[in-house]
Amino acid sequence: MLKQRLATAFCLLPLVVVVVWFDEPLPWLTIFTAIWGVMAALEFYRAVSASAQKAVPVTILGLLLTLLFIISRDAELLNILDKSFDTSLISPVLLAATLLLPFVWLLLRRRVVFFGDWIWTAAGILYIGWLLGHIVALRGLDYGRDWVLFALFVTFASDSMAFFIGSAFGRHSLAPGISPKKTWEGAIGGVIGAVGIGMLLIFMLDLPVSYIQAIPLTIAVSVFGQLGDLLESLFKRNVGVKDSGKAMPGHGGFLDRMDSVVFAGAFVYYYAAVLCGG
């Protein structure tokens, strides 16, 4: 399992760097994130449909709105569309569509409509599409490329250190009702790993953050990433699956690999946009 985990990471990490670094002739990060998000959403809805929840989410609509949420956060795309209409309306319209269209679709199916069908459909769109879209939006800010690399690699470092420290030294359960294997030792190890890689990235990247500012920032990224990991563990426990998929040996599915990134990426986006002025 460890060899598979390392081999998959070795293949994926260079690809991640390339799609973040280059944005010509195509917006590679937007394309990559959109594909990843749609695949993660498909795993989400498949898990829900096969679970004891007995819900029947509107998968096609969920995938479409997930895709639209992600690509609508591309700054360059919005600049092109701004000549035609007010792009500030895109997010509110997509949010309204997320809440309204699944319900209308369910009514038109002319079968018994369960509240869970609507809730799970909307939850998948917001959890994956809306949250993952922050990574695309982050790329459009000042220092965007560096911010995305910072968010991703600090999160990866936190996840990896939490896994290795927790496996080797974990004794005290962090959230036994959600994920019995996660420990406080692993969580602390994740924070330490995040701070270490975060300091290195501040040295290597052209980010407007001092080393003093980097310490609480990287701690927060690690904490939000681990919260995202716990949320996905809660989801998998509720639907009764161990992994969301088998697309990546040693890592599970697309949903398994984005759980930490969506929360951490959203936090870094708001930090960069608000506290650092974007």
Short mmCIF file of C-alpha atoms in Angstrom, two decimals:
data_model
loop_
_atom_site.label_atom_id
_atom_site.label_comp_id
_atom_site.label_asym_id
_atom_site.label_seq_id
_atom_site.Cartn_x
_atom_site.Cartn_y
_atom_site.Cartn_z
CA MET A 1 0.00 0.00 0.00
CA LEU A 2 2.80 2.42 0.89
CA LYS A 3 4.62 1.69 -2.38
CA GLN A 4 1.42 2.31 -4.34
CA ARG A 5 0.81 5.53 -2.42
CA LEU A 6 4.31 6.85 -3.16
CA ALA A 7 4.23 5.77 -6.82
CA THR A 8 0.90 7.51 -7.42
CA ALA A 9 2.10 10.69 -5.69
CA PHE A 10 5.31 10.60 -7.75
CA CYS A 11 3.24 10.60 -10.95
CA LEU A 12 0.63 13.15 -9.88
CA LEU A 13 2.76 15.86 -8.26
CA PRO A 14 4.67 16.88 -11.43
CA LEU A 15 1.36 17.06 -13.30
CA VAL A 16 -0.09 19.30 -10.58
CA VAL A 17 2.91 21.65 -10.80
CA VAL A 18 2.63 21.86 -14.60
CA VAL A 19 -1.10 22.67 -14.68
CA VAL A 20 -0.67 25.32 -11.97
CA TRP A 21 2.44 26.88 -13.49
CA PHE A 22 1.32 27.24 -17.11
CA ASP A 23 -1.85 29.03 -18.20
CA GLU A 24 -1.24 29.25 -21.96
CA PRO A 25 -2.46 28.48 -24.53
CA LEU A 26 -5.24 27.04 -22.37
CA PRO A 27 -6.25 27.54 -18.71
CA TRP A 28 -4.78 24.21 -17.69
CA LEU A 29 -5.58 24.51 -13.98
CA THR A 30 -9.23 25.24 -14.72
CA ILE A 31 -9.44 22.27 -17.09
CA PHE A 32 -7.66 19.95 -14.65
CA THR A 33 -9.78 21.10 -11.69
CA ALA A 34 -13.00 20.81 -13.70
CA ILE A 35 -12.23 17.23 -14.75
CA TRP A 36 -11.20 16.31 -11.21
CA GLY A 37 -14.32 17.92 -9.75
CA VAL A 38 -16.70 16.14 -12.12
CA MET A 39 -15.05 12.77 -11.41
CA ALA A 40 -15.19 13.43 -7.66
CA ALA A 41 -18.87 14.41 -7.93
CA LEU A 42 -19.59 11.22 -9.87
CA GLU A 43 -17.98 9.19 -7.07
CA PHE A 44 -20.00 11.18 -4.51
CA TYR A 45 -23.34 10.48 -6.17
CA ARG A 46 -22.52 6.82 -6.84
CA ALA A 47 -21.68 6.32 -3.17
CA VAL A 48 -24.92 7.98 -2.09
CA SER A 49 -27.02 5.98 -4.55
CA ALA A 50 -25.51 2.68 -3.39
CA SER A 51 -25.80 3.44 0.32
CA ALA A 52 -28.42 2.64 2.91
CA GLN A 53 -29.61 6.25 2.62
CA LYS A 54 -31.87 5.05 -0.21
CA ALA A 55 -31.48 8.44 -1.86
CA VAL A 56 -31.64 8.95 -5.62
CA PRO A 57 -29.71 12.16 -6.33
CA VAL A 58 -30.03 13.93 -9.67
CA THR A 59 -26.56 12.94 -10.85
CA ILE A 60 -26.57 14.53 -14.31
CA LEU A 61 -27.70 17.89 -12.97
CA GLY A 62 -25.25 17.63 -10.07
CA LEU A 63 -22.33 17.01 -12.45
CA LEU A 64 -23.35 19.90 -14.71
CA LEU A 65 -23.68 22.43 -11.89
CA THR A 66 -20.44 21.22 -10.31
CA LEU A 67 -18.68 21.87 -13.62
CA LEU A 68 -20.25 25.32 -13.97
CA PHE A 69 -19.30 26.32 -10.42
CA ILE A 70 -15.65 25.44 -11.10
CA ILE A 71 -15.18 27.04 -14.53
CA SER A 72 -17.14 30.15 -13.50
CA ARG A 73 -14.33 31.03 -11.06
CA ASP A 74 -11.78 31.45 -13.87
CA ALA A 75 -10.80 35.15 -13.84
CA GLU A 76 -9.77 35.22 -17.51
CA LEU A 77 -13.04 33.63 -18.58
CA LEU A 78 -14.97 36.18 -16.52
CA ASN A 79 -13.05 39.02 -18.19
CA ILE A 80 -14.20 37.73 -21.58
CA LEU A 81 -17.81 37.34 -20.46
CA ASP A 82 -17.86 40.73 -18.74
CA LYS A 83 -18.30 42.38 -22.14
CA SER A 84 -21.61 40.61 -22.54
CA PHE A 85 -23.24 40.67 -19.11
CA ASP A 86 -22.70 41.31 -15.42
CA THR A 87 -20.50 38.42 -14.23
CA SER A 88 -21.20 39.27 -10.59
CA LEU A 89 -24.53 37.52 -11.06
CA ILE A 90 -22.99 34.16 -11.95
CA SER A 91 -22.42 32.87 -8.41
CA PRO A 92 -25.86 33.90 -7.07
CA VAL A 93 -27.55 32.38 -10.13
CA LEU A 94 -25.62 29.11 -9.73
CA LEU A 95 -26.47 29.00 -6.03
CA ALA A 96 -30.16 29.54 -6.77
CA ALA A 97 -29.99 26.86 -9.48
CA THR A 98 -28.36 24.44 -7.02
CA LEU A 99 -31.28 24.79 -4.63
CA LEU A 100 -34.12 25.05 -7.13
CA LEU A 101 -33.36 22.95 -10.21
CA PRO A 102 -32.85 19.58 -8.44
CA PHE A 103 -36.24 19.98 -6.74
CA VAL A 104 -37.97 20.83 -10.02
CA TRP A 105 -36.21 17.91 -11.73
CA LEU A 106 -37.34 15.54 -8.99
CA LEU A 107 -40.94 16.73 -9.33
CA LEU A 108 -40.87 16.17 -13.09
CA ARG A 109 -39.73 12.56 -12.63
CA ARG A 110 -43.28 11.79 -11.42
CA ARG A 111 -42.22 9.47 -8.64
CA VAL A 112 -42.17 9.78 -4.87
CA VAL A 113 -39.78 12.59 -3.99
CA PHE A 114 -37.70 12.12 -0.85
CA PHE A 115 -36.15 15.06 0.94
CA GLY A 116 -32.80 13.25 0.88
CA ASP A 117 -32.80 13.16 -2.94
CA TRP A 118 -32.76 16.96 -3.04
CA ILE A 119 -30.38 17.41 -0.10
CA TRP A 120 -27.75 15.00 -1.41
CA THR A 121 -27.87 16.52 -4.89
CA ALA A 122 -27.34 20.04 -3.59
CA ALA A 123 -24.73 18.89 -1.06
CA GLY A 124 -22.56 17.34 -3.77
CA ILE A 125 -22.66 20.50 -5.88
CA LEU A 126 -21.73 22.81 -3.02
CA TYR A 127 -19.19 20.51 -1.37
CA ILE A 128 -17.31 19.78 -4.57
CA GLY A 129 -18.19 22.44 -7.14
CA TRP A 130 -18.38 25.54 -4.96
CA LEU A 131 -15.49 24.68 -2.64
CA LEU A 132 -13.15 23.33 -5.33
CA GLY A 133 -13.82 26.43 -7.43
CA HIS A 134 -11.82 28.45 -4.89
CA ILE A 135 -8.61 26.86 -6.24
CA VAL A 136 -9.41 28.22 -9.70
CA ALA A 137 -10.30 31.63 -8.26
CA LEU A 138 -7.07 31.67 -6.25
CA ARG A 139 -5.05 31.28 -9.46
CA GLY A 140 -6.61 34.54 -10.73
CA LEU A 141 -5.46 36.67 -7.79
CA ASP A 142 -2.19 38.59 -7.55
CA TYR A 143 0.62 36.07 -6.94
CA GLY A 144 -2.06 33.51 -7.83
CA ARG A 145 0.24 30.83 -9.18
CA ASP A 146 2.39 30.95 -6.05
CA TRP A 147 -0.64 30.99 -3.77
CA VAL A 148 -2.05 27.84 -5.40
CA LEU A 149 1.25 26.00 -5.11
CA PHE A 150 1.51 27.11 -1.48
CA ALA A 151 -2.03 25.94 -0.64
CA LEU A 152 -1.61 22.58 -2.36
CA PHE A 153 1.83 21.62 -1.12
CA VAL A 154 1.28 22.76 2.45
CA THR A 155 -1.88 20.63 2.46
CA PHE A 156 -0.06 17.67 0.90
CA ALA A 157 2.70 17.96 3.52
CA SER A 158 0.13 18.11 6.31
CA ASP A 159 -1.69 15.03 4.98
CA SER A 160 1.51 13.05 4.53
CA MET A 161 2.99 13.86 7.92
CA ALA A 162 -0.34 13.17 9.64
CA PHE A 163 -0.45 9.77 7.92
CA PHE A 164 3.12 8.74 8.76
CA ILE A 165 3.23 10.14 12.32
CA GLY A 166 -0.22 8.78 13.08
CA SER A 167 0.69 5.33 11.75
CA ALA A 168 3.93 5.20 13.73
CA PHE A 169 3.07 6.94 16.99
CA GLY A 170 -0.71 7.40 17.08
CA ARG A 171 -2.25 6.41 20.41
CA HIS A 172 -4.96 8.96 21.21
CA SER A 173 -7.99 8.98 18.92
CA LEU A 174 -8.88 12.35 17.42
CA ALA A 175 -12.50 11.70 16.44
CA PRO A 176 -13.45 8.09 17.25
CA GLY A 177 -17.06 8.57 16.17
CA ILE A 178 -15.98 9.65 12.68
CA SER A 179 -12.59 8.10 11.90
CA PRO A 180 -11.12 5.83 14.60
CA LYS A 181 -7.71 5.66 12.91
CA LYS A 182 -7.08 9.40 13.06
CA THR A 183 -5.11 10.43 16.14
CA TRP A 184 -4.02 13.55 17.94
CA GLU A 185 -0.42 12.55 17.33
CA GLY A 186 -1.09 12.41 13.61
CA ALA A 187 -2.90 15.75 13.67
CA ILE A 188 0.01 17.42 15.47
CA GLY A 189 2.43 15.80 13.05
CA GLY A 190 0.39 17.23 10.19
CA VAL A 191 0.68 20.73 11.63
CA ILE A 192 4.44 20.35 12.03
CA GLY A 193 4.78 19.13 8.45
CA ALA A 194 2.67 22.02 7.17
CA VAL A 195 4.76 24.60 9.02
CA GLY A 196 8.02 23.09 7.77
CA ILE A 197 7.00 22.98 4.10
CA GLY A 198 5.24 26.33 4.43
CA MET A 199 8.46 28.01 5.58
CA LEU A 200 10.36 26.46 2.69
CA LEU A 201 7.77 27.65 0.19
CA ILE A 202 7.79 31.19 1.59
CA PHE A 203 11.54 31.18 0.93
CA MET A 204 11.14 29.75 -2.60
CA LEU A 205 8.01 31.56 -3.83
CA ASP A 206 7.33 35.24 -4.36
CA LEU A 207 4.56 35.57 -1.79
CA PRO A 208 3.81 38.75 0.21
CA VAL A 209 4.04 36.88 3.52
CA SER A 210 6.71 37.15 6.20
CA TYR A 211 8.06 34.15 8.09
CA ILE A 212 6.21 35.34 11.19
CA GLN A 213 2.92 35.51 9.27
CA ALA A 214 3.62 32.14 7.68
CA ILE A 215 3.49 30.27 10.99
CA PRO A 216 -0.19 30.92 11.87
CA LEU A 217 -1.09 30.74 8.18
CA THR A 218 0.36 27.25 7.69
CA ILE A 219 -1.13 26.06 10.98
CA ALA A 220 -4.55 27.25 9.80
CA VAL A 221 -4.10 25.57 6.40
CA SER A 222 -3.27 22.29 8.15
CA VAL A 223 -6.24 22.58 10.53
CA PHE A 224 -8.71 23.37 7.74
CA GLY A 225 -7.27 20.58 5.61
CA GLN A 226 -7.69 18.08 8.44
CA LEU A 227 -11.24 19.29 9.01
CA GLY A 228 -11.93 18.62 5.34
CA ASP A 229 -10.48 15.15 5.74
CA LEU A 230 -12.74 14.50 8.74
CA LEU A 231 -15.79 15.73 6.83
CA GLU A 232 -15.14 13.27 4.02
CA SER A 233 -14.62 10.52 6.59
CA LEU A 234 -18.02 11.43 8.05
CA PHE A 235 -19.55 11.25 4.57
CA LYS A 236 -18.01 7.83 3.88
CA ARG A 237 -19.16 6.52 7.25
CA ASN A 238 -22.71 7.68 6.51
CA VAL A 239 -22.83 6.06 3.08
CA GLY A 240 -20.90 2.95 4.17
CA VAL A 241 -17.79 3.01 1.94
CA LYS A 242 -14.09 2.79 2.79
CA ASP A 243 -12.84 4.71 -0.25
CA SER A 244 -14.76 6.82 -2.74
CA GLY A 245 -13.10 5.00 -5.64
CA LYS A 246 -10.05 3.12 -6.90
CA ALA A 247 -8.76 5.51 -9.54
CA MET A 248 -5.49 6.17 -7.69
CA PRO A 249 -3.75 3.14 -6.15
CA GLY A 250 -2.91 3.75 -2.51
CA HIS A 251 -4.99 6.92 -2.36
CA GLY A 252 -8.52 5.85 -3.24
CA GLY A 253 -10.65 7.94 -5.55
CA PHE A 254 -10.82 11.52 -6.78
CA LEU A 255 -13.00 12.52 -3.84
CA ASP A 256 -10.52 11.02 -1.37
CA ARG A 257 -7.70 13.18 -2.76
CA MET A 258 -9.57 16.48 -2.74
CA ASP A 259 -11.09 16.32 0.75
CA SER A 260 -8.32 18.31 2.46
CA VAL A 261 -7.67 20.59 -0.51
CA VAL A 262 -11.18 22.03 -0.76
CA PHE A 263 -11.21 23.44 2.78
CA ALA A 264 -7.56 24.49 2.83
CA GLY A 265 -7.80 26.04 -0.64
CA ALA A 266 -10.88 28.04 0.28
CA PHE A 267 -9.15 29.35 3.41
CA VAL A 268 -6.03 30.42 1.47
CA TYR A 269 -8.23 32.11 -1.15
CA TYR A 270 -9.95 34.31 1.42
CA TYR A 271 -6.67 34.98 3.19
CA ALA A 272 -5.03 36.11 -0.04
CA ALA A 273 -8.06 38.07 -1.26
CA VAL A 274 -8.99 39.82 1.97
CA LEU A 275 -6.01 39.99 4.30
CA CYS A 276 -3.38 40.44 1.60
CA GLY A 277 -5.51 42.44 -0.78
CA GLY A 278 -5.49 39.76 -3.51
#
